[in-house]
XYZ file of C-alpha atoms in Angstrom:
765
model
C 135.024 103.815 60.964
C 132.160 103.793 58.434
C 131.645 105.679 55.167
C 128.537 106.796 53.253
C 127.621 108.328 49.895
C 124.435 110.455 49.767
C 123.782 109.705 46.073
C 125.634 109.146 42.792
C 125.463 110.435 39.170
C 123.027 108.479 36.983
C 124.019 109.253 33.420
C 127.086 107.013 33.342
C 130.718 107.936 32.602
C 129.995 108.307 28.865
C 126.352 109.469 29.170
C 125.053 105.969 28.473
C 121.638 106.699 30.044
C 121.204 109.903 28.002
C 121.617 108.067 24.726
C 119.414 105.190 25.855
C 116.629 107.597 26.883
C 116.750 109.544 23.629
C 116.760 106.340 21.587
C 113.687 105.144 23.497
C 111.879 108.474 23.100
C 112.628 108.423 19.368
C 111.162 104.896 19.209
C 114.476 103.491 18.009
C 114.767 101.090 20.935
C 112.470 99.243 23.315
C 111.621 99.708 26.984
C 113.600 96.523 27.631
C 116.673 98.065 25.956
C 116.383 101.136 28.177
C 115.910 99.045 31.302
C 118.980 96.943 30.434
C 121.204 100.043 30.134
C 119.813 101.342 33.453
C 120.382 98.010 35.215
C 123.971 97.830 33.947
C 124.656 101.357 35.205
C 123.174 100.657 38.641
C 125.154 97.440 38.952
C 128.369 99.252 38.005
C 127.741 102.054 40.535
C 126.987 99.671 43.405
C 130.024 97.528 42.614
C 132.283 100.589 42.414
C 131.200 101.799 45.866
C 131.382 98.330 47.354
C 134.884 97.763 45.954
C 135.963 101.150 47.346
C 134.966 100.053 50.854
C 131.864 102.232 51.306
C 129.647 100.770 54.034
C 126.422 102.721 53.482
C 125.712 102.540 49.735
C 122.543 104.282 48.486
C 119.880 102.724 46.261
C 116.834 104.345 44.619
C 118.957 107.398 43.776
C 118.980 106.252 40.151
C 116.208 107.862 38.083
C 115.021 107.838 34.489
C 114.219 111.550 34.783
C 114.099 113.013 38.295
C 113.896 111.749 41.875
C 110.950 114.012 42.787
C 108.993 112.659 39.814
C 109.873 109.189 41.117
C 108.296 110.129 44.454
C 105.203 111.449 42.638
C 104.969 108.082 40.883
C 105.440 106.189 44.142
C 102.533 108.151 45.644
C 100.324 107.799 42.550
C 99.953 111.592 42.412
C 99.408 111.715 38.641
C 97.503 114.799 37.418
C 94.200 113.732 35.765
C 95.172 115.127 32.330
C 97.549 112.185 31.770
C 94.691 109.664 31.776
C 96.306 107.261 34.241
C 93.799 104.693 35.481
C 95.714 103.179 38.360
C 98.111 100.266 38.639
C 101.912 100.406 38.452
C 103.008 103.583 36.656
C 104.755 102.767 33.386
C 107.029 104.732 31.076
C 104.149 106.235 29.048
C 102.620 108.012 32.040
C 105.977 108.757 33.665
C 107.499 110.435 30.602
C 104.238 112.226 29.737
C 104.403 113.927 33.135
C 108.042 114.853 32.517
C 107.921 115.844 28.839
C 104.272 116.217 27.879
C 102.823 114.402 24.869
C 100.961 115.252 21.676
C 97.796 116.243 23.538
C 98.790 117.562 26.969
C 101.677 119.668 28.331
C 104.328 118.537 30.782
C 104.282 119.351 34.476
C 106.218 122.394 35.652
C 109.979 122.063 35.931
C 112.069 124.214 38.253
C 115.516 124.344 39.803
C 116.473 121.983 42.612
C 117.314 124.451 45.388
C 120.316 126.542 44.217
C 121.755 123.944 41.812
C 121.607 123.603 38.028
C 119.611 120.375 38.412
C 115.866 120.571 37.711
C 112.940 118.676 39.150
C 109.344 118.115 38.093
C 107.060 119.985 40.507
C 104.237 117.847 41.959
C 100.721 119.250 41.387
C 98.568 118.511 44.425
C 95.185 119.348 45.859
C 92.542 118.076 48.295
C 91.090 115.661 45.722
C 94.270 113.737 44.867
C 93.770 110.018 45.514
C 97.205 108.837 46.590
C 98.088 105.184 46.040
C 101.216 103.028 46.087
C 101.837 103.143 42.325
C 105.577 102.614 41.863
C 107.600 99.915 43.626
C 110.898 101.237 42.275
C 112.505 101.773 45.713
C 111.870 98.177 46.753
C 112.740 96.729 43.341
C 116.121 98.503 43.288
C 116.913 97.405 46.839
C 116.206 93.785 45.860
C 118.206 94.203 42.648
C 121.284 95.353 44.594
C 120.823 92.641 47.204
C 120.769 89.989 44.476
C 124.153 91.342 43.368
C 125.492 90.928 46.905
C 125.267 94.618 47.878
C 123.154 95.572 50.899
C 122.124 99.161 50.223
C 120.445 102.037 52.051
C 117.212 102.789 50.136
C 116.718 106.548 49.693
C 113.315 108.267 49.644
C 112.411 111.939 49.330
C 111.097 112.656 52.812
C 107.333 113.204 53.107
C 107.539 116.775 54.395
C 110.084 117.928 51.803
C 107.958 116.302 49.088
C 104.953 118.410 50.087
C 106.957 121.609 50.595
C 108.438 121.226 47.097
C 104.963 120.766 45.562
C 102.473 123.338 44.329
C 98.668 123.563 44.319
C 97.309 122.022 41.101
C 95.521 124.190 38.549
C 92.097 125.122 39.897
C 93.154 124.632 43.520
C 93.267 127.737 45.700
C 96.810 129.093 45.977
C 96.258 129.349 49.741
C 95.659 125.583 49.963
C 97.900 124.047 52.625
C 99.997 121.361 50.975
C 101.032 120.128 54.415
C 97.389 119.244 55.083
C 98.004 116.277 52.753
C 100.512 114.721 55.165
C 97.938 112.290 56.654
C 97.099 111.158 53.106
C 100.648 110.400 51.942
C 102.044 108.856 55.138
C 100.057 105.605 54.655
C 101.841 105.162 51.293
C 105.206 105.776 52.929
C 104.293 103.145 55.545
C 103.581 100.610 52.782
C 106.948 101.329 51.154
C 108.794 101.109 54.487
C 107.059 97.805 55.313
C 108.025 96.379 51.906
C 111.642 97.470 52.394
C 111.760 95.867 55.842
C 110.286 92.658 54.430
C 112.934 92.699 51.683
C 115.673 92.816 54.331
C 116.634 96.498 54.502
C 118.310 97.467 57.780
C 118.772 101.180 57.013
C 116.592 103.722 55.223
C 117.514 107.281 54.210
C 114.942 110.075 54.029
C 116.182 113.147 52.164
C 114.644 116.192 53.890
C 116.624 119.045 52.299
C 113.876 121.609 52.942
C 115.032 121.622 56.566
C 117.800 124.036 55.494
C 115.275 126.653 54.296
C 113.765 129.474 56.357
C 110.856 127.523 57.838
C 108.239 128.825 60.248
C 107.178 126.873 63.318
C 104.144 125.402 61.514
C 106.367 123.829 58.838
C 108.893 122.593 61.378
C 106.069 121.040 63.367
C 105.112 119.044 60.254
C 108.441 117.176 60.454
C 107.752 116.289 64.077
C 104.214 115.139 63.250
C 105.337 113.089 60.224
C 108.023 111.117 62.033
C 105.833 110.680 65.116
C 103.330 108.990 62.805
C 105.980 106.869 61.062
C 107.749 105.827 64.286
C 106.056 102.445 64.797
C 106.431 101.486 61.112
C 110.121 102.425 61.215
C 110.709 100.280 64.309
C 113.481 97.781 63.608
C 115.093 99.977 60.950
C 117.995 102.389 61.306
C 116.722 105.728 59.990
C 118.945 108.434 58.484
C 117.541 111.926 57.881
C 119.731 113.602 55.273
C 119.948 117.395 54.841
C 122.154 119.346 52.456
C 123.036 122.603 50.648
C 123.144 124.972 53.643
C 123.321 125.448 57.398
C 120.435 124.449 59.584
C 118.949 127.168 61.743
C 119.055 126.438 65.453
C 115.254 125.847 65.365
C 115.545 123.401 62.455
C 118.449 121.595 64.130
C 116.443 121.272 67.325
C 113.535 119.852 65.307
C 115.839 117.423 63.472
C 117.479 115.938 66.543
C 114.087 115.647 68.250
C 112.494 113.479 65.532
C 111.218 110.142 66.830
C 112.451 106.863 65.419
C 115.530 108.474 63.876
C 118.965 106.880 64.269
C 121.224 109.225 62.323
C 121.510 112.740 60.939
C 123.255 113.665 57.687
C 124.639 117.207 57.619
C 126.327 119.243 54.881
C 129.479 120.512 56.569
C 130.823 122.144 53.382
C 128.027 124.633 52.680
C 126.748 124.339 56.221
C 129.929 124.947 58.174
C 128.084 126.840 60.938
C 126.074 123.704 61.665
C 129.291 122.392 63.213
C 128.770 124.727 66.151
C 125.262 123.325 66.709
C 126.611 119.775 66.693
C 129.391 120.656 69.132
C 127.019 122.337 71.543
C 124.257 119.719 71.483
C 124.307 116.289 69.853
C 121.997 113.533 71.098
C 123.785 110.700 72.842
C 123.924 107.392 71.006
C 122.904 108.802 67.630
C 124.990 108.638 64.449
C 126.359 111.705 62.682
C 126.848 111.310 58.923
C 129.384 114.111 58.482
C 129.302 115.572 54.948
C 132.892 116.799 54.687
C 133.553 115.838 51.031
C 132.003 118.406 48.674
C 129.311 116.877 46.447
C 128.850 120.037 44.390
C 132.332 120.934 43.193
C 135.243 119.138 41.580
C 138.163 120.265 43.739
C 140.111 117.592 45.565
C 139.246 117.516 49.229
C 141.735 119.077 51.623
C 142.139 115.799 53.472
C 144.196 117.256 56.313
C 141.554 119.913 57.040
C 138.695 117.391 56.799
C 140.543 114.947 59.041
C 140.983 117.693 61.639
C 137.241 118.515 61.497
C 136.341 114.844 61.844
C 138.631 114.431 64.868
C 136.810 117.341 66.533
C 133.474 115.682 65.790
C 134.708 112.321 66.994
C 135.260 113.849 70.418
C 131.647 115.065 70.442
C 129.647 112.165 68.976
C 131.914 109.220 69.739
C 134.189 107.168 67.517
C 131.614 104.475 66.754
C 128.882 106.979 65.897
C 130.770 109.083 63.330
C 130.280 108.244 59.635
C 132.259 110.027 56.906
C 130.001 111.186 54.069
C 129.615 113.487 51.096
C 127.997 116.873 51.656
C 125.135 115.964 49.284
C 124.512 113.642 46.347
C 127.391 113.408 43.861
C 124.749 113.909 41.158
C 125.998 117.505 40.919
C 129.561 116.651 39.975
C 131.206 114.890 37.015
C 131.570 111.117 37.065
C 135.193 110.027 36.807
C 138.492 111.872 36.366
C 139.975 108.728 34.763
C 138.064 109.597 31.587
C 139.872 112.953 31.262
C 142.768 112.457 28.858
C 143.279 116.089 27.810
C 143.565 117.885 31.149
C 147.181 118.661 31.974
C 148.660 116.863 34.960
C 148.930 119.932 37.192
C 145.248 120.898 36.961
C 144.184 117.246 37.077
C 146.010 116.852 40.405
C 143.780 119.574 41.870
C 140.528 117.771 40.993
C 138.263 114.982 42.224
C 135.140 113.814 40.370
C 132.492 111.494 41.834
C 134.605 108.332 41.597
C 137.538 110.090 43.286
C 135.263 111.528 45.980
C 134.143 108.012 46.858
C 137.825 107.158 47.398
C 138.348 110.342 49.472
C 135.397 109.461 51.733
C 136.777 106.001 52.358
C 140.359 107.270 52.874
C 139.123 109.651 55.587
C 137.099 106.873 57.245
C 140.108 104.550 57.256
C 142.350 107.324 58.620
C 139.946 107.827 61.523
C 140.062 104.089 62.154
C 143.868 104.260 62.446
C 144.587 102.985 58.916
C 145.771 106.220 57.338
C 147.155 105.907 53.806
C 150.179 108.181 54.270
C 151.094 108.216 50.565
C 147.535 109.211 49.569
C 147.419 111.995 52.185
C 150.908 113.251 51.162
C 149.970 113.404 47.472
C 146.821 115.307 48.421
C 148.800 117.822 50.510
C 151.235 118.359 47.622
C 148.352 119.028 45.216
C 146.795 121.531 47.650
C 150.136 123.365 47.935
C 150.636 123.324 44.148
C 147.260 124.950 43.567
C 147.915 127.717 46.097
C 151.297 128.645 44.609
C 150.709 128.096 40.869
C 151.375 131.213 38.726
C 148.515 130.058 36.451
C 145.984 131.026 39.096
C 146.806 134.741 39.479
C 146.728 137.585 36.927
C 147.606 140.906 38.572
C 146.168 143.026 35.731
C 142.789 141.298 36.073
C 142.763 141.695 39.845
C 143.606 145.383 39.509
C 140.810 145.972 36.953
C 138.276 144.193 39.158
C 139.359 146.179 42.224
C 138.841 149.412 40.253
C 135.119 148.606 39.846
C 134.420 149.745 43.397
C 132.763 153.115 43.718
C 130.458 152.964 40.672
C 127.160 151.160 40.111
C 127.735 151.090 36.323
C 124.337 152.247 35.081
C 123.645 153.422 31.552
C 123.397 157.194 31.295
C 119.808 157.338 29.977
C 116.636 155.807 31.445
C 115.056 152.795 29.767
C 112.039 154.661 28.375
C 114.224 157.109 26.442
C 116.460 154.258 25.258
C 113.505 152.261 23.949
C 112.340 155.301 21.948
C 115.794 155.709 20.403
C 115.988 151.990 19.635
C 112.551 151.905 18.003
C 113.526 154.734 15.665
C 116.514 152.672 14.573
C 114.955 149.188 14.507
C 111.400 150.083 13.373
C 109.780 146.987 14.872
C 106.031 146.227 14.809
C 104.041 145.950 18.038
C 104.345 142.500 19.617
C 107.710 141.912 17.919
C 108.657 138.246 17.516
C 112.012 136.689 18.264
C 113.555 133.460 19.556
C 115.887 132.972 22.497
C 119.064 132.017 20.642
C 119.755 128.423 19.712
C 118.166 126.395 16.898
C 118.114 122.581 16.674
C 121.497 120.914 16.954
C 121.288 118.268 14.230
C 123.406 115.122 14.147
C 125.226 116.518 11.105
C 126.030 119.748 12.925
C 127.346 117.863 15.944
C 129.457 115.708 13.623
C 131.031 118.812 12.039
C 131.963 120.286 15.417
C 133.264 116.964 16.664
C 135.428 116.386 13.585
C 136.827 119.921 13.712
C 137.815 119.457 17.359
C 139.466 116.156 16.436
C 141.369 117.855 13.556
C 139.600 115.629 11.033
C 138.412 118.581 8.936
C 140.164 121.864 8.185
C 139.240 125.231 9.682
C 138.099 126.401 6.238
C 135.749 123.423 5.891
C 134.447 124.003 9.415
C 133.761 127.705 8.803
C 132.046 126.857 5.493
C 129.783 124.307 7.187
C 128.851 126.655 10.045
C 128.129 129.508 7.623
C 125.819 127.203 5.663
C 123.983 126.303 8.871
C 123.637 129.989 9.838
C 122.268 130.780 6.344
C 119.711 127.985 6.714
C 118.585 129.354 10.108
C 118.439 132.959 8.841
C 116.444 131.947 5.754
C 114.013 129.937 7.871
C 113.395 132.892 10.214
C 112.817 135.223 7.290
C 110.439 132.705 5.730
C 108.550 132.531 9.045
C 108.591 136.359 9.179
C 110.247 136.616 12.585
C 111.179 140.217 13.391
C 114.457 140.007 15.321
C 116.649 137.115 14.237
C 119.296 134.920 15.811
C 122.083 133.016 14.094
C 121.127 129.753 15.801
C 124.458 129.202 17.610
C 125.615 126.295 15.394
C 129.209 126.812 16.542
C 128.277 126.161 20.190
C 127.700 122.886 21.949
C 126.907 124.651 25.217
C 126.280 128.319 26.059
C 128.778 128.391 28.936
C 131.381 125.990 27.622
C 131.700 127.978 24.395
C 132.688 131.160 26.233
C 134.822 129.431 28.811
C 136.912 127.867 26.044
C 137.846 131.358 24.899
C 138.458 132.960 28.276
C 141.661 132.627 30.276
C 141.436 131.034 33.723
C 139.177 128.196 32.489
C 139.913 124.497 31.987
C 137.781 121.960 30.107
C 136.930 118.319 30.366
C 136.205 115.713 27.700
C 133.660 113.713 29.703
C 132.871 115.962 32.681
C 129.124 115.720 32.044
C 126.566 116.612 34.716
C 122.820 115.983 34.475
C 120.656 119.099 34.248
C 117.297 117.344 33.760
C 116.050 114.235 31.987
C 118.577 113.371 29.287
C 119.964 116.917 29.202
C 123.583 117.017 30.315
C 125.986 119.933 30.565
C 129.758 119.962 30.773
C 130.581 122.795 33.190
C 133.901 124.573 32.641
C 136.336 124.664 35.532
C 137.311 128.166 36.674
C 140.713 127.681 38.268
C 142.250 131.164 37.946
C 141.697 134.846 37.189
C 139.482 135.424 34.147
C 140.127 137.633 31.116
C 139.244 137.750 27.382
C 142.321 137.402 25.139
C 140.391 138.176 21.909
C 136.823 138.606 20.515
C 134.690 135.489 20.879
C 131.458 135.964 18.888
C 131.986 139.004 16.661
C 132.891 137.015 13.532
C 129.800 134.785 13.665
C 127.374 137.589 14.605
C 128.721 139.859 11.840
C 128.516 136.991 9.355
C 124.884 136.379 10.284
C 123.980 140.079 10.137
C 125.443 140.286 6.617
C 122.862 137.696 5.485
C 119.780 139.757 6.395
C 118.440 143.307 6.567
C 116.541 142.428 9.755
C 118.114 142.986 13.179
C 120.388 140.117 14.195
C 120.956 139.517 17.899
C 124.493 139.114 19.182
C 124.309 136.213 21.625
C 126.334 136.194 24.842
C 126.146 134.407 28.166
C 126.142 136.731 31.159
C 128.728 136.681 33.941
C 126.417 135.366 36.673
C 125.285 132.466 34.495
C 128.834 131.597 33.473
C 129.698 131.604 37.177
C 126.698 129.574 38.332
C 127.024 127.025 35.526
C 130.736 126.430 36.071
C 132.741 124.608 38.675
C 134.058 127.707 40.426
C 137.359 128.163 42.206
C 136.885 128.009 45.975
C 139.952 130.051 46.947
C 138.315 133.499 46.601
C 134.765 134.867 47.047
C 132.409 134.047 44.160
C 131.585 137.711 43.572
C 135.233 138.517 42.819
C 135.299 135.856 40.115
C 131.960 137.164 38.772
C 133.288 140.719 38.430
C 136.261 139.400 36.454
C 133.923 137.587 34.044
C 131.761 140.731 33.757
C 134.736 142.760 32.553
C 135.523 140.129 29.924
C 131.912 140.143 28.645
C 131.925 143.977 28.648
C 134.822 143.910 26.172
C 132.823 141.552 23.933
C 129.639 143.671 24.091
C 131.523 146.770 23.015
C 133.223 144.927 20.144
C 129.842 143.640 18.921
C 128.459 147.172 18.962
C 131.440 148.438 16.965
C 130.791 145.659 14.425
C 127.281 146.993 13.780
C 125.244 144.629 15.959
C 122.338 146.721 17.272
C 120.653 144.083 19.455
C 122.784 142.170 21.966
C 121.371 139.480 24.247
C 123.293 138.763 27.451
C 121.665 135.680 28.928
C 121.354 135.496 32.690
C 119.449 132.230 32.751
C 120.986 131.261 36.088
C 120.785 134.518 38.046
C 117.864 133.303 40.193
C 119.474 129.893 40.584
C 122.402 131.319 42.535
C 120.156 132.994 45.101
C 121.214 131.743 48.544
C 118.740 129.511 50.323
C 118.674 131.857 53.333
C 116.709 135.089 52.958
C 119.233 136.935 55.129
C 121.837 136.376 52.382
C 119.653 137.415 49.420
C 120.377 141.137 49.397
C 124.164 140.764 49.224
C 124.009 138.184 46.432
C 121.514 140.168 44.347
C 123.555 143.350 44.761
C 126.734 141.899 43.240
C 124.933 139.692 40.708
C 122.843 142.549 39.278
C 125.864 144.861 39.389
C 127.870 142.304 37.397
C 125.217 142.298 34.663
C 125.154 146.106 34.471
C 128.956 146.205 34.156
C 128.708 144.230 30.899
C 126.657 146.845 29.021
C 127.076 150.160 30.833
C 129.157 151.623 27.987
C 126.889 151.054 24.956
C 124.924 153.718 23.065
C 121.231 154.346 23.719
C 120.374 152.908 20.293
C 121.934 149.537 21.134
C 119.215 147.305 22.557
C 120.325 145.044 25.400
C 118.281 141.883 25.944
C 118.610 139.310 28.684
C 116.976 135.927 29.162
C 116.046 133.953 32.280
C 114.575 130.471 32.497
C 112.895 127.933 34.772
C 112.909 129.456 38.213
C 110.549 131.338 40.491
C 111.253 134.966 39.624
C 108.427 136.690 41.464
C 110.403 137.150 44.654
C 113.280 138.898 42.848
C 111.315 140.963 40.318
C 112.646 144.258 41.711
C 116.223 143.038 41.230
C 115.346 142.025 37.663
C 114.078 145.547 37.051
C 117.303 146.879 38.593
C 119.326 144.988 35.958
C 118.164 147.796 33.628
C 118.034 145.651 30.479
C 116.046 147.055 27.568
C 114.214 143.761 26.983
C 113.924 140.634 29.116
C 112.652 137.298 27.835
C 111.610 134.978 30.600
C 110.120 131.521 31.166
C 106.382 131.651 31.667
C 104.407 128.889 29.964
C 105.477 125.765 31.859
C 104.907 127.342 35.263
C 101.226 128.080 34.551
C 102.035 131.726 33.823
C 103.054 132.254 37.454
C 105.211 135.175 36.306
C 102.176 137.195 35.204
C 100.779 137.223 38.738
C 103.472 139.644 39.822
C 102.219 142.198 37.297
C 98.611 141.556 38.279
C 99.670 142.498 41.796
C 100.735 145.919 40.622
C 104.455 145.747 39.863
C 105.190 148.290 37.134
C 107.621 147.209 34.451
C 108.682 149.801 31.873
C 111.220 147.849 29.800
C 110.439 145.383 27.029
C 109.381 141.954 28.236
C 108.765 138.627 26.519
C 107.170 136.030 28.813
C 107.535 132.719 26.941
C 104.431 131.766 24.944
C 105.211 128.047 24.662
C 107.311 125.380 26.400
C 110.299 124.277 24.334
C 111.183 121.418 26.696
C 108.198 119.454 25.431
C 107.859 118.020 21.905
C 104.257 119.224 21.849
C 103.374 121.804 19.155
C 101.014 124.524 20.472
C 98.256 125.845 18.204
C 97.948 129.440 16.999
C 94.835 129.830 19.144
C 96.581 128.573 22.263
C 99.476 130.984 21.796
C 97.111 133.875 21.026
C 95.264 133.093 24.258
C 98.556 133.268 26.175
C 99.405 136.625 24.567
C 95.978 137.984 25.502
C 96.582 137.012 29.127
C 99.850 138.949 28.979
C 98.156 141.982 27.423
C 95.763 142.054 30.368
C 98.637 142.982 32.677
C 101.345 144.421 30.381
C 101.385 147.405 28.031
C 101.138 146.555 24.321
C 104.212 148.617 23.435
C 106.556 146.644 25.726
C 105.369 143.066 25.050
C 107.505 140.694 22.965
C 106.445 137.298 21.607
C 108.939 134.436 21.954
C 109.324 130.826 23.125
C 110.312 130.007 26.702
C 113.920 129.128 25.939
C 116.419 128.147 23.236
C 115.474 125.515 20.646
C 118.626 123.384 20.570
C 117.004 120.328 22.180
C 114.109 120.220 19.705
C 113.823 118.886 16.156
C 113.078 121.042 13.102
C 109.858 119.043 12.607
C 108.700 120.507 15.945
C 110.331 123.949 15.697
C 108.983 125.016 12.291
C 105.256 124.538 13.000
C 105.576 125.890 16.556
C 107.309 129.096 15.406
C 104.895 129.398 12.473
C 101.986 129.291 14.924
C 103.757 131.763 17.226
C 104.192 134.323 14.419
C 100.615 133.751 13.233
C 99.335 134.400 16.755
C 101.317 137.665 16.988
C 99.948 138.814 13.623
C 96.397 137.881 14.626
C 96.704 139.971 17.786
C 98.226 142.898 15.868
C 95.224 142.871 13.526
C 92.782 142.716 16.434
C 94.556 145.537 18.265
C 94.607 147.713 15.134
C 90.887 147.199 14.471
C 90.086 147.979 18.111
C 91.600 151.466 17.859
């Protein structure tokens, strides 16, 4: 019985790639140094899977930034602004597309389906001259082969690549991206031919868009693409991999009808209903790569349940044609539980990170082949039973409070227009008020202080003194820049979710449970294992301290319940909305304590609300109802004069704008600049928005510093569709990933642009 892994984390168990990338970007190391770290990581990953007994080991899932950007490079689809003149795409062009450079902005970045991973959105049009410009897929296959590992090269499928793209600037929005299929398929044929020549016997095409709601025209594109590729693929075993949701019956029918395809990879964790489609109709002689081990969470697999599912499938597809697999790439989970020295043994026994999931996949495959490891299965069953019965999981008081939420929609008593009037009387802000999103640069010294405090190397008094000094520096800088509503810079926080999870009950934390978000950016998601409550105030001390340093309004900074949920590894033994309501009640307690402490502006970030939207439209309404309700619970009890902000970033918000309005925040700051001001189109189309709104005026994920004129131009575009009295001026997102040398001039130009517009508006009256 064979085993397969869809993909594997790239950063390394100790974030080796992150540090190598940042050293290269800072010009502290060479391209050769970066390539050496990457090669060592790839070699280690392939060896680990080979040693574990995995038969179908992926290659070309490693990336220096993002696998979709890798596909863009392979196809030579470089936007003209990057000045690429052909040939093999090197780091300069590649990282300019991802991060921008001194003269041009980066390409748009958005969420990868409903995960917290991001990808760089291809910009395409009728005039793109595609060419085979990156041989990475072939090079990595050869690299693994030289190490004695015969891998399955993985490519983003041609149809998914186009469906995940957008029309380039200047191209009609109605342009059919699928019309480019005949132009990109010749490049795919070149890659396939090179892989065959190199000795590949299998190839994996990731076509995750098959799980979306696709019309017949889009489904037909899959049929047309693989019809065209059939002769080139002859002699290869071809796996089409799907993940993240069920397939519709129409999509499943399309999938199993594709020509030249040997095997189908299905997510049977998030796509459990797909099982019924397989049982009712599976093509004879084809392979099923059954994704029964969850690639998106860190809970140990219920081996007995998975084994039972696999036995059912074995009867349908045949013993020799069933391959045990992960539900999706393990990119979305932490790397190795072995590196966790501080988790207690009970919770640790409930978990499996990527390395452990590889072992689970192989254990299930061996069990199906009649070589069941009884001790391994028994230990797994004991851990499953322990988790179900542990008193640490259940808190009756929390469950009772959450149950009592039913029957109210938790809206503030006064409408937003009246609240904004009351708030303006108290805050006395100018038109086009300026603010930032929360965090300021996290310097090496600041990280050292936090690290040493956690390691008990400095006292609490010394830690508090150092953090207060950092807050004072950030407050003074904002006053010097003449920003209107200040933040304290969040120097006490390494991560916006981790910080709160550490102070809430029902959460556990890892030391090295890092997961890639984009590029070199990694997050360490908390693990929600039980009922959630707030034992004591979490931010009041720091917010009050910061407010005491200035007469200007100081924002209290909180992470909202939906974002904490979506950016955590969430318990899978109760519905997600029940856990979200518990978190909402905890944040509500914090909001009310901040208000009592004299904080008049409180930001409750819901950066990940859009991210959690189910991939199926039929499931949207239910999710949005409980997600928006959870946000309203957090602030339904504050006074009219307390201004509630929220922030959202890097997603397509236009399709949920009415739900955003229903959140009933006083002010929303929202990503806008990197997505070509896509957000503004919704207001051009007539959506009325009466609350305060701050579409980001510059992209903080690029080191590029925008000019005053550029920012003023962006503000003018906003004023064309939004009322002057509701518009705020702010960056796209928090500033923690930037350096002060970038932040100071960018914010200076932002404030100057706001003042310029104020003067122009005043003289126009």
